[in-house]
XYZ file of C-alpha atoms in Angstrom:
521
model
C 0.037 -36.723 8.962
C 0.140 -36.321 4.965
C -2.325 -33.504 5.373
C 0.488 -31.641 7.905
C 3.015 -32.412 4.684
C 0.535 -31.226 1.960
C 0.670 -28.105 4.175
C 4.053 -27.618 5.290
C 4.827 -28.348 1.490
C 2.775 -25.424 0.200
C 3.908 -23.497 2.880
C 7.269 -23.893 1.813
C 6.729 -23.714 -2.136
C 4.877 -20.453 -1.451
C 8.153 -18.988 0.486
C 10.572 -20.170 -1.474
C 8.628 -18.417 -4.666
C 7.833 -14.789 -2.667
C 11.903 -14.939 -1.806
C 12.842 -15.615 -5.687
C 11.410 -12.318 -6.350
C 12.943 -8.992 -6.335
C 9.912 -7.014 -4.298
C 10.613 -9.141 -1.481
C 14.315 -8.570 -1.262
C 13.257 -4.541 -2.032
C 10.337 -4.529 0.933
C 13.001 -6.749 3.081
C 15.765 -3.795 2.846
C 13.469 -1.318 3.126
C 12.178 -2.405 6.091
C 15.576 -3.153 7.699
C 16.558 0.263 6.903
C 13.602 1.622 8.482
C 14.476 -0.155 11.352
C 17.924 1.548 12.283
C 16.438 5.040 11.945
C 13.540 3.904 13.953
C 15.821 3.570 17.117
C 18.106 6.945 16.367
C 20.802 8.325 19.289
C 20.545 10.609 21.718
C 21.249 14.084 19.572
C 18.715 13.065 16.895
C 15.957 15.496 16.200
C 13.078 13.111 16.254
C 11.600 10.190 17.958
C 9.519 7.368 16.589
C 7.854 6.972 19.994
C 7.508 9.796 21.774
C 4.895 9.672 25.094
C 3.053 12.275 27.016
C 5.922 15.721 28.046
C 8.312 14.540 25.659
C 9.853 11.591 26.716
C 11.016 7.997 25.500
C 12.562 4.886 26.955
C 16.129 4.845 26.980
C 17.014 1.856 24.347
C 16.749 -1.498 26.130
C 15.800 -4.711 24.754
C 12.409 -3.565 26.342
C 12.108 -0.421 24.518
C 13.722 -1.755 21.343
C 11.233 -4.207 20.672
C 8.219 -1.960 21.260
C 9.480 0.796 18.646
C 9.781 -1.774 16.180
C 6.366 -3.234 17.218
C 4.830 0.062 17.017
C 6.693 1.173 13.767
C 5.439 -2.413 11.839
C 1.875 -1.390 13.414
C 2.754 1.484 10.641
C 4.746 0.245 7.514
C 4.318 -3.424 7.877
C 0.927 -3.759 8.223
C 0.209 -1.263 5.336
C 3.583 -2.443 2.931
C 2.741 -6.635 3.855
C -0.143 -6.303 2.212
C 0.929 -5.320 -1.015
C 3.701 -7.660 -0.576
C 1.759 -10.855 0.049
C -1.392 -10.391 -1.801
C -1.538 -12.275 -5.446
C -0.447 -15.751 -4.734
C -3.945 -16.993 -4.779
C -4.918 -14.279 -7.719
C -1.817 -16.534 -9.529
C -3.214 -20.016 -8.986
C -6.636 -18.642 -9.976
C -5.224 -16.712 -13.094
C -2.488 -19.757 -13.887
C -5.366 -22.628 -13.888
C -3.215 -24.101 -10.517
C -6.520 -24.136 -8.847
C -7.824 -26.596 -11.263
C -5.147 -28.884 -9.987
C -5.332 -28.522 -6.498
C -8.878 -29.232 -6.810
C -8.084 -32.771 -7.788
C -5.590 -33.487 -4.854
C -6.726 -34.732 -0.979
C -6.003 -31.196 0.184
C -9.192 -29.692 1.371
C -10.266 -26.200 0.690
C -9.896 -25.032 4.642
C -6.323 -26.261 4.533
C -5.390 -24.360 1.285
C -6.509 -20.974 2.364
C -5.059 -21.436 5.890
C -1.426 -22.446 3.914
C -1.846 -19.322 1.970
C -2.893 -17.415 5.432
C 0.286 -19.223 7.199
C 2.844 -18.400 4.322
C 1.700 -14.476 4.517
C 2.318 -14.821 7.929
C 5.558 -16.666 7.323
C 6.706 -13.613 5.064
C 6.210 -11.500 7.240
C 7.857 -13.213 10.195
C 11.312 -13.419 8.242
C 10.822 -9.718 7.420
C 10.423 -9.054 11.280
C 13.332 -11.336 12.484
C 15.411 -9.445 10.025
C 14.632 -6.169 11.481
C 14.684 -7.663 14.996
C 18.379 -8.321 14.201
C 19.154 -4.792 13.232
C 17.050 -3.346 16.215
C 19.483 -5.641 18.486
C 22.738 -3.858 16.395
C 21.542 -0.421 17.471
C 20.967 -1.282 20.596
C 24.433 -1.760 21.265
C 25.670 0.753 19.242
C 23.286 3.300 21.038
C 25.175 1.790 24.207
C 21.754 3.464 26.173
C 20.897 0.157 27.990
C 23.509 -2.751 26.238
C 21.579 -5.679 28.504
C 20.615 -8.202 25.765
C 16.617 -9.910 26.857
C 15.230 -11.719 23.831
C 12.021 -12.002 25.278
C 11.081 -8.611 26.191
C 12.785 -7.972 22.804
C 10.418 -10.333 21.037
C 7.003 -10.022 23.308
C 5.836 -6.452 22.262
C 6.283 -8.132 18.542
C 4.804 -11.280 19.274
C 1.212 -9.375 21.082
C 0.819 -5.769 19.327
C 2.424 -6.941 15.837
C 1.166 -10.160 14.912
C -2.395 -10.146 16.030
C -2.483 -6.832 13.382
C -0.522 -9.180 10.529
C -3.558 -11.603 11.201
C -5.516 -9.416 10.131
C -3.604 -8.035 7.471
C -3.225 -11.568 5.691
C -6.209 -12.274 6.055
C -6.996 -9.403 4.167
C -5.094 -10.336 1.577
C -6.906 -13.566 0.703
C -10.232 -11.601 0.651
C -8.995 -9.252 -1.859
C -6.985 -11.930 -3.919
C -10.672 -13.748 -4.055
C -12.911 -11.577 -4.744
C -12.831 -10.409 -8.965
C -13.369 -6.791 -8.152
C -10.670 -6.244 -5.612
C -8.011 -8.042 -7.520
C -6.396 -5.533 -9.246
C -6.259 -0.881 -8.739
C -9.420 -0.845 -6.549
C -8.300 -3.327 -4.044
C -4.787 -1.667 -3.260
C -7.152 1.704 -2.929
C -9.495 0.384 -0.832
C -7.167 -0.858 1.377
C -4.956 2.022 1.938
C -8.293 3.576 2.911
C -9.225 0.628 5.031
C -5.898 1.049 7.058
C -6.096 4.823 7.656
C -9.431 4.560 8.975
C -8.099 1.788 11.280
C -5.105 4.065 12.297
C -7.883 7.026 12.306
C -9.675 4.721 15.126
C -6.709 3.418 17.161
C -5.665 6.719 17.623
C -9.312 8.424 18.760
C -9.364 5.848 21.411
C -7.094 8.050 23.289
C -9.539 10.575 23.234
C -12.095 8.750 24.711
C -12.818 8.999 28.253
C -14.666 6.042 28.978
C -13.103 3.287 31.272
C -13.351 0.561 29.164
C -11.159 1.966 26.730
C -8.509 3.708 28.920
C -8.293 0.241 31.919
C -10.156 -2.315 29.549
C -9.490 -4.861 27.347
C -10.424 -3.517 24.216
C -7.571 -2.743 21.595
C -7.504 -2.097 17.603
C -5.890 -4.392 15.757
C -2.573 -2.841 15.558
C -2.093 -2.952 19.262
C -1.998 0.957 19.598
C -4.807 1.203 22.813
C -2.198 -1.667 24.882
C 0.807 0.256 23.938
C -1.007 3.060 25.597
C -2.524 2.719 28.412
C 0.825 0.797 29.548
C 2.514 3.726 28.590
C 0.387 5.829 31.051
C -0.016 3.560 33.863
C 4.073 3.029 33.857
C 4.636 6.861 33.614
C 2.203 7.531 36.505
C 3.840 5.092 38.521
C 7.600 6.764 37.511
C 6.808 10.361 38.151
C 4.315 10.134 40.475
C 2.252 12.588 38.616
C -1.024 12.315 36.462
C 0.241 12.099 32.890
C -1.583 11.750 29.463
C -3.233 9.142 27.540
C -1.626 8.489 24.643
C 1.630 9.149 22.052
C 2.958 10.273 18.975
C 4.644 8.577 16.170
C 7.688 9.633 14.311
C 7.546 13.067 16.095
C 9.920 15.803 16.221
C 12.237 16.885 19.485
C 10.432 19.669 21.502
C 12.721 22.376 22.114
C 13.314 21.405 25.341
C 14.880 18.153 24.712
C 13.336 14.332 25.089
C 13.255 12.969 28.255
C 14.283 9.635 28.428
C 12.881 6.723 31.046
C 14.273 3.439 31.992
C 11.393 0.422 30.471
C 13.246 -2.598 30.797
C 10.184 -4.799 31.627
C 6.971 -4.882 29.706
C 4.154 -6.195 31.974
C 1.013 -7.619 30.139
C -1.996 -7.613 31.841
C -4.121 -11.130 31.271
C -7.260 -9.233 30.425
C -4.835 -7.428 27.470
C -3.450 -10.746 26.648
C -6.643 -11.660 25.870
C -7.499 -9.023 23.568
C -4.585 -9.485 21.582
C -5.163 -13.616 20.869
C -8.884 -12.363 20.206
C -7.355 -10.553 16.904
C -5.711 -13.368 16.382
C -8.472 -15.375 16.125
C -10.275 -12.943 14.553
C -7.627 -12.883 11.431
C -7.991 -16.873 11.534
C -11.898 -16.839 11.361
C -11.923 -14.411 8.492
C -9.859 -16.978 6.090
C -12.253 -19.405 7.152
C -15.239 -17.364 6.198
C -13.608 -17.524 2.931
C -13.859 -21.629 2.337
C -17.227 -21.647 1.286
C -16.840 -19.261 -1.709
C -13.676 -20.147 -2.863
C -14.620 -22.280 -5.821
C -17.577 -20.153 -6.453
C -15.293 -17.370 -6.939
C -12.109 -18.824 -8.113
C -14.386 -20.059 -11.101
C -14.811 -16.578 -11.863
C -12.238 -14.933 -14.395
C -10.095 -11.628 -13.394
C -10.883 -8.072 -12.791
C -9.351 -7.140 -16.172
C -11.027 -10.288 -18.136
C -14.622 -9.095 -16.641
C -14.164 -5.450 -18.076
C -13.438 -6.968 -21.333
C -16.212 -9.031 -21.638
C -18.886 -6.672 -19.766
C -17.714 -3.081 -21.227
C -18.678 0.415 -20.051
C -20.493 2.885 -22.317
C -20.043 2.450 -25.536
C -18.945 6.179 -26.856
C -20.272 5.903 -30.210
C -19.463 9.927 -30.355
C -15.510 9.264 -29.712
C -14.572 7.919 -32.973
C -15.861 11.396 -34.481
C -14.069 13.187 -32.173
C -10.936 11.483 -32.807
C -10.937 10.841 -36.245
C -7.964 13.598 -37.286
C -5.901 12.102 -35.034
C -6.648 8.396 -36.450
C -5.785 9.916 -39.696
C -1.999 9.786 -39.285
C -0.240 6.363 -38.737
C 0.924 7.001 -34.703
C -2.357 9.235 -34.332
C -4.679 6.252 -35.116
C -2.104 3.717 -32.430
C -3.246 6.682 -29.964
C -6.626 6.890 -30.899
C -7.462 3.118 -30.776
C -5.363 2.671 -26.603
C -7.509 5.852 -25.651
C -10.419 5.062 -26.358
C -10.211 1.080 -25.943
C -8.975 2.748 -21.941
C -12.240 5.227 -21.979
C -14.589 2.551 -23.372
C -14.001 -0.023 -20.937
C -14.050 2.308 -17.890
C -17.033 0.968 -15.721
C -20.254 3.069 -15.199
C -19.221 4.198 -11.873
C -16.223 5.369 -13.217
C -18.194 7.897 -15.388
C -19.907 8.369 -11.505
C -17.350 9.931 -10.048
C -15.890 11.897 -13.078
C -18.932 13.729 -13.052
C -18.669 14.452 -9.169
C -14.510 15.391 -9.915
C -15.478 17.781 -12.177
C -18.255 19.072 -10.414
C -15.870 20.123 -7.615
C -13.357 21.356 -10.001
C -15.891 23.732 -11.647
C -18.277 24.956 -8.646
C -16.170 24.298 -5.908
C -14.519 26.480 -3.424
C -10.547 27.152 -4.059
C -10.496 24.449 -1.229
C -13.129 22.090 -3.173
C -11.303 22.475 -6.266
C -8.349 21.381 -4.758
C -9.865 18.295 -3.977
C -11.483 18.213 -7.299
C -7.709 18.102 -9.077
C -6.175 15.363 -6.895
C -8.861 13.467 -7.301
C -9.129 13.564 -10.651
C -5.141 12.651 -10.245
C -6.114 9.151 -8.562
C -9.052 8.795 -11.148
C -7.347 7.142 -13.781
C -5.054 5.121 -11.552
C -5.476 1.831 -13.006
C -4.122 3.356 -16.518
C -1.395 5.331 -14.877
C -0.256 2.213 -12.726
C -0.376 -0.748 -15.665
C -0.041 0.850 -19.074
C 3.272 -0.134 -19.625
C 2.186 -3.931 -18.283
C -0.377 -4.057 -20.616
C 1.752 -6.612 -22.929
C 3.198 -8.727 -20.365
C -0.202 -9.194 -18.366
C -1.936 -9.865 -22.066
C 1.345 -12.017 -23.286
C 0.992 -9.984 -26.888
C 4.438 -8.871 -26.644
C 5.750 -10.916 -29.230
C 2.759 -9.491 -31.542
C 2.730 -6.124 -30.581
C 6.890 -4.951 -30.748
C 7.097 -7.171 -34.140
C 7.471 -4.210 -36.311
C 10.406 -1.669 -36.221
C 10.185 1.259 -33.951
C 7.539 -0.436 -32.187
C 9.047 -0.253 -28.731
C 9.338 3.423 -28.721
C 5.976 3.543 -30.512
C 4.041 2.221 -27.792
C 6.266 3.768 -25.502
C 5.161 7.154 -26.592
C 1.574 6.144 -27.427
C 0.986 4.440 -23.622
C 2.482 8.058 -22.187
C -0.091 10.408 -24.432
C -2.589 8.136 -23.551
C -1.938 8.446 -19.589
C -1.775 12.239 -20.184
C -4.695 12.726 -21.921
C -6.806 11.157 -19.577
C -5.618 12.863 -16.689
C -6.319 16.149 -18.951
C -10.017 14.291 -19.256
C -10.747 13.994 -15.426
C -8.922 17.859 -14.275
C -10.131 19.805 -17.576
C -12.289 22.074 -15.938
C -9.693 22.610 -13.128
C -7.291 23.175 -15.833
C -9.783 25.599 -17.408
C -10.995 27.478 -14.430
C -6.735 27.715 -13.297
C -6.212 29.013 -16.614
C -8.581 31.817 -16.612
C -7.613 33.288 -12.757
C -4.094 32.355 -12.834
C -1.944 30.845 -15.707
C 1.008 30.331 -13.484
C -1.257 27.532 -11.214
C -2.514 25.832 -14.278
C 0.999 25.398 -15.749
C 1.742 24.074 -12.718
C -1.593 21.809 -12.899
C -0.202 20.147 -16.184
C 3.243 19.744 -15.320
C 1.712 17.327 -12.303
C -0.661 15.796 -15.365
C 3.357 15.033 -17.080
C 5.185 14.217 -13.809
C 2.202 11.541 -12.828
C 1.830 9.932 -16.054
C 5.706 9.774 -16.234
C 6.139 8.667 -13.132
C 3.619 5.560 -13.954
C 5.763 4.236 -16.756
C 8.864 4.850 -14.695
C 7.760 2.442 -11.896
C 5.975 -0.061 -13.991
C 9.156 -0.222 -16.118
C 11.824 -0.732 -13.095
C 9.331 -3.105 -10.620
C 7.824 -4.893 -13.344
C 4.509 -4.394 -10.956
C 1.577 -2.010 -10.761
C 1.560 -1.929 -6.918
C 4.102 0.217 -5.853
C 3.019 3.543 -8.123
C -0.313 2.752 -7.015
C 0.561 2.825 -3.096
C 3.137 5.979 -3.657
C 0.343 7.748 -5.639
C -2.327 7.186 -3.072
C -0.356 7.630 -0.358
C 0.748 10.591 -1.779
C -2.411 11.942 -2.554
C -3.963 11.269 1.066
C -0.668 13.261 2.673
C -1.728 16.204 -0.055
C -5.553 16.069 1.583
C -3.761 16.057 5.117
C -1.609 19.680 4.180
C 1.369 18.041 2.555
C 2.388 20.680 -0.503
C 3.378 17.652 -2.874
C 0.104 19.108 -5.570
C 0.209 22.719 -4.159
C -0.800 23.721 -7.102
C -2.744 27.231 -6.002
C -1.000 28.613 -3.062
C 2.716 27.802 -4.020
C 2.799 26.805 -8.123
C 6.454 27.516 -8.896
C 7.654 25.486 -6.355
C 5.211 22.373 -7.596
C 6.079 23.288 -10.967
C 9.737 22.881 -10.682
C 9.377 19.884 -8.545
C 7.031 17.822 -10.552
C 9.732 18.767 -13.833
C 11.913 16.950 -11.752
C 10.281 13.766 -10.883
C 9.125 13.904 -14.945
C 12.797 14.030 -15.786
C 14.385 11.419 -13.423
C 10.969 9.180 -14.581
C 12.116 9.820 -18.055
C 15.643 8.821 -16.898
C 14.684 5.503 -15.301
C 12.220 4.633 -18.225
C 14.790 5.194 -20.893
C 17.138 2.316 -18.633
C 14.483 -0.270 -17.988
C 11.809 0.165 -20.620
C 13.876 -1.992 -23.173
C 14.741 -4.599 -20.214
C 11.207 -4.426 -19.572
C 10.821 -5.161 -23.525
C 12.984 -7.980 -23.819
C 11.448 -9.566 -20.847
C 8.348 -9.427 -22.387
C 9.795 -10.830 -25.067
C 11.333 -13.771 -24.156
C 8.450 -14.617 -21.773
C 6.293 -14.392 -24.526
């Protein structure tokens, strides 16, 4: 019994900490938002769930539940994960593991608390949007018969088993050093598209097990699936397809809509689904034997310090004229401090960036600029955290003019090393067509502007470094956000934009950010 309360207690001191903080009140309206346009009327243009011929279940408690199952499957899974990781980074960081050491709670029970209050998060956050899914329903006035439990069950077995594994996650990255911090969120996002990537080729196979067996992915897409064929079959009578889309557009023809007012859940599925569960479980338990090995071990940013990259003995020369004058030499010591402590694989892949930049294709040099975009993410994501994450703020803004100072200094210093990884993009742009490499450095301004401008109003590196990746990913899948060669005015005058409105947030919450810093310190 007092190792239930130890738990429950956590539990509880963990939630009531995550729902003290603005993010969670942010991701919380966000996703309630996304919830009403999930579940749009008749006349809208678009459908979040849209099966095989262009049709969708008219809006009962049924259908509700499985677009919101389907659409956390999407923005949940990926957004819960920035939102829950760092709690145990904090109590690593914060020397509160040195406490709990001393206390009866065992090391299983801890990381299954911190497991069980991601999961707890994440439950308020779909209760929430459960409650607005229930508001359109009536308001939709499709199907106005109110059934919690087929409202909840396509929640409870596609959604959560996926969360499992999503908290889960979490831990692993919060303990181990190198994923704590930029490469962590990155490898994520990439972890969850090739999970989508895989859910969604199941479709496309044509063995039996997939299409009438038990197998799923984590996110539940496979179940959704093949129940969404076998019902359709039975319906129309007529062979239909495996598979749907997500957050499609009408066809011209107009959506059909279909009466689903009854989700039936095979046991074999059923199964499956707890499996996940399980799964998610037995991963945080994995974790119990190297927790104080690891949590012993200092942070991602505290390791680069004391094991630095290459040591550059050649910068100094190079910058010495701009070290000469008094806010030349505050730039010259932030860039290269940021270029000397960039690991050796970093140095890797700037070679292979600007590789493809130089002797690539039109098409390989596009992937040569945005990835020399995402290089120096870390920078881009942090710089204007760097005092608050250090606690030198009451050092460093001492003097007068220091604010803007560092301000201006942290901004050059994102620029030029964006200018460092595209250079010879910028110089082989420059030489065919001005007009594209004018375009190329007003995306170097608009990114490193837009990095202060988010650090500066959430106080936290995470969501740049989600919005920049995802962005980046969408470019690599056709989106014209970095069209840089094919349609430059257009990406010029839209990346002046987001560099003004950056400028215009920054100017607002850079001196809040300041005086927080401040009194913190």
């Amino acid at each position: 019994m007092p190792a239930l309360q130890r738990f429950l207690a956590m539990l509880l001191a963990d939630l009531r900490v995550r729902t003290r903080t603005a993010r969670f009140w942010c991701v919380l309206a966000v996703m309630m938002v996304a919830a009403w346009w999930c579940l749009p009327g008749a006349d809208a243009p678009y459908a979040v769930v849209m099966l095989w011929g262009g049709a969708r279940g008219s809006f009962s408690s049924a259908w509700v539940g499985m677009v919101l199952a389907m659409a956390f499957t999407l923005l949940l899974n990926l957004g819960g994960f920035y939102l829950a990781r760092g709690t145990l980074v904090r109590d690593i960081e914060t020397r509160v593991w040195e406490l709990l050491v001393a206390t009866p709670m065992t090391r299983r029970a801890y990381l299954l608390a911190k497991w069980a209050s991601h999961m707890l998060v994440f439950a308020v956050i779909i209760v929430a949007c459960l409650g607005v899914g229930l508001v359109a329903q009536w308001v939709r006035a499709e199907d106005r018969g109110i059934d919690l439990m087929e409202l909840v069950k396509p929640v409870l077995l596609l959604t959560l088993p996926g969360l499992a594994m999503t908290a889960a996650a979490a831990i692993w990255f919060d303990l181990l050093p190198p994923l704590r911090r930029t490469a962590g969120n990155v490898l994520f996002f990439v972890l969850w598209t090739t999970a989508l990537a895989v859910g969604v080729a199941g479709f496309e196979a044509k063995s039996p097990v997939v299409r009438e067996g038990w197998i799923s992915d984590a996110g539940g897409l496979l179940v959704a699936g093949r129940d969404f064929h076998r019902v359709r079959e039975a319906q129309t009578g007529k062979p239909q397809g495996y598979g749907f889309s997500l957050f499609s557009p009408a066809p011209k023809a107009g959506i059909v809509r279909f009466e689903w007012r009854h989700w039936t859940v095979r046991p074999m599925d059923l199964l499956g689904r707890v499996l996940w569960l399980l799964a998610g479980m037995g991963m945080v338990l994995l974790a119990v034997p190297l927790l104080d090995r690891f949590a012993a071990r200092t942070s991602g940013r505290e390791a680069q310090v004391r094991a630095p990259g290459l040591a550059l003995r050649w910068l100094g020369t190079v910058l010495q004229p701009l070290a000469r004058m008094a806010f030349g030499a505050l730039v010259a010591t932030e860039l290269t401090a940021c270029l000397r402590e960039r690991p050796r694989w970093w140095w890797l892949a700037w070679v292979v960036v600007l590789g493809l930049q130089l002797f690539g294709q039109p098409e390989g040099m596009r992937m040569g600029l945005l990835l020399g975009w995402l290089l120096p993410l870390d920078v881009l994501a942090r710089g204007a955290l760097r005092e608050r994450d250090q606690r030198t703020g009451m050092i460093v803004f001492s003097s007068a003019g220091a604010v803007w100072r560092v301000l201006a200094s942290r901004w050059l210093v994102a620029v030029s090393l964006l200018l460092v990884c595209t250079f010879a993009g910028l110089t082989r742009l420059a030489l065919q067509a001005p007009l594209q490499a004018l375009a190329a450095l007003a995306v170097t301004a608009a990114l490193a502007s837009a990095g202060l401008a988010f650090a500066a109003v959430c106080r936290n590196a995470r969501p740049f470094e989600l919005v920049l990746v995802a962005a980046i990913y969408a470019a690599t899948q056709g989106a014209t956000l970095f069209n840089v060669q094919s349609a430059p005015l257009p990406t010029l005058r839209l990346h002046l934009m987001v560099a003004a409105i950056s400028w215009v947030a920054i100017a607002v919450a850079w001196p809040r950010l300041i005086n927080a810093v401040r009194d913190a310190a």
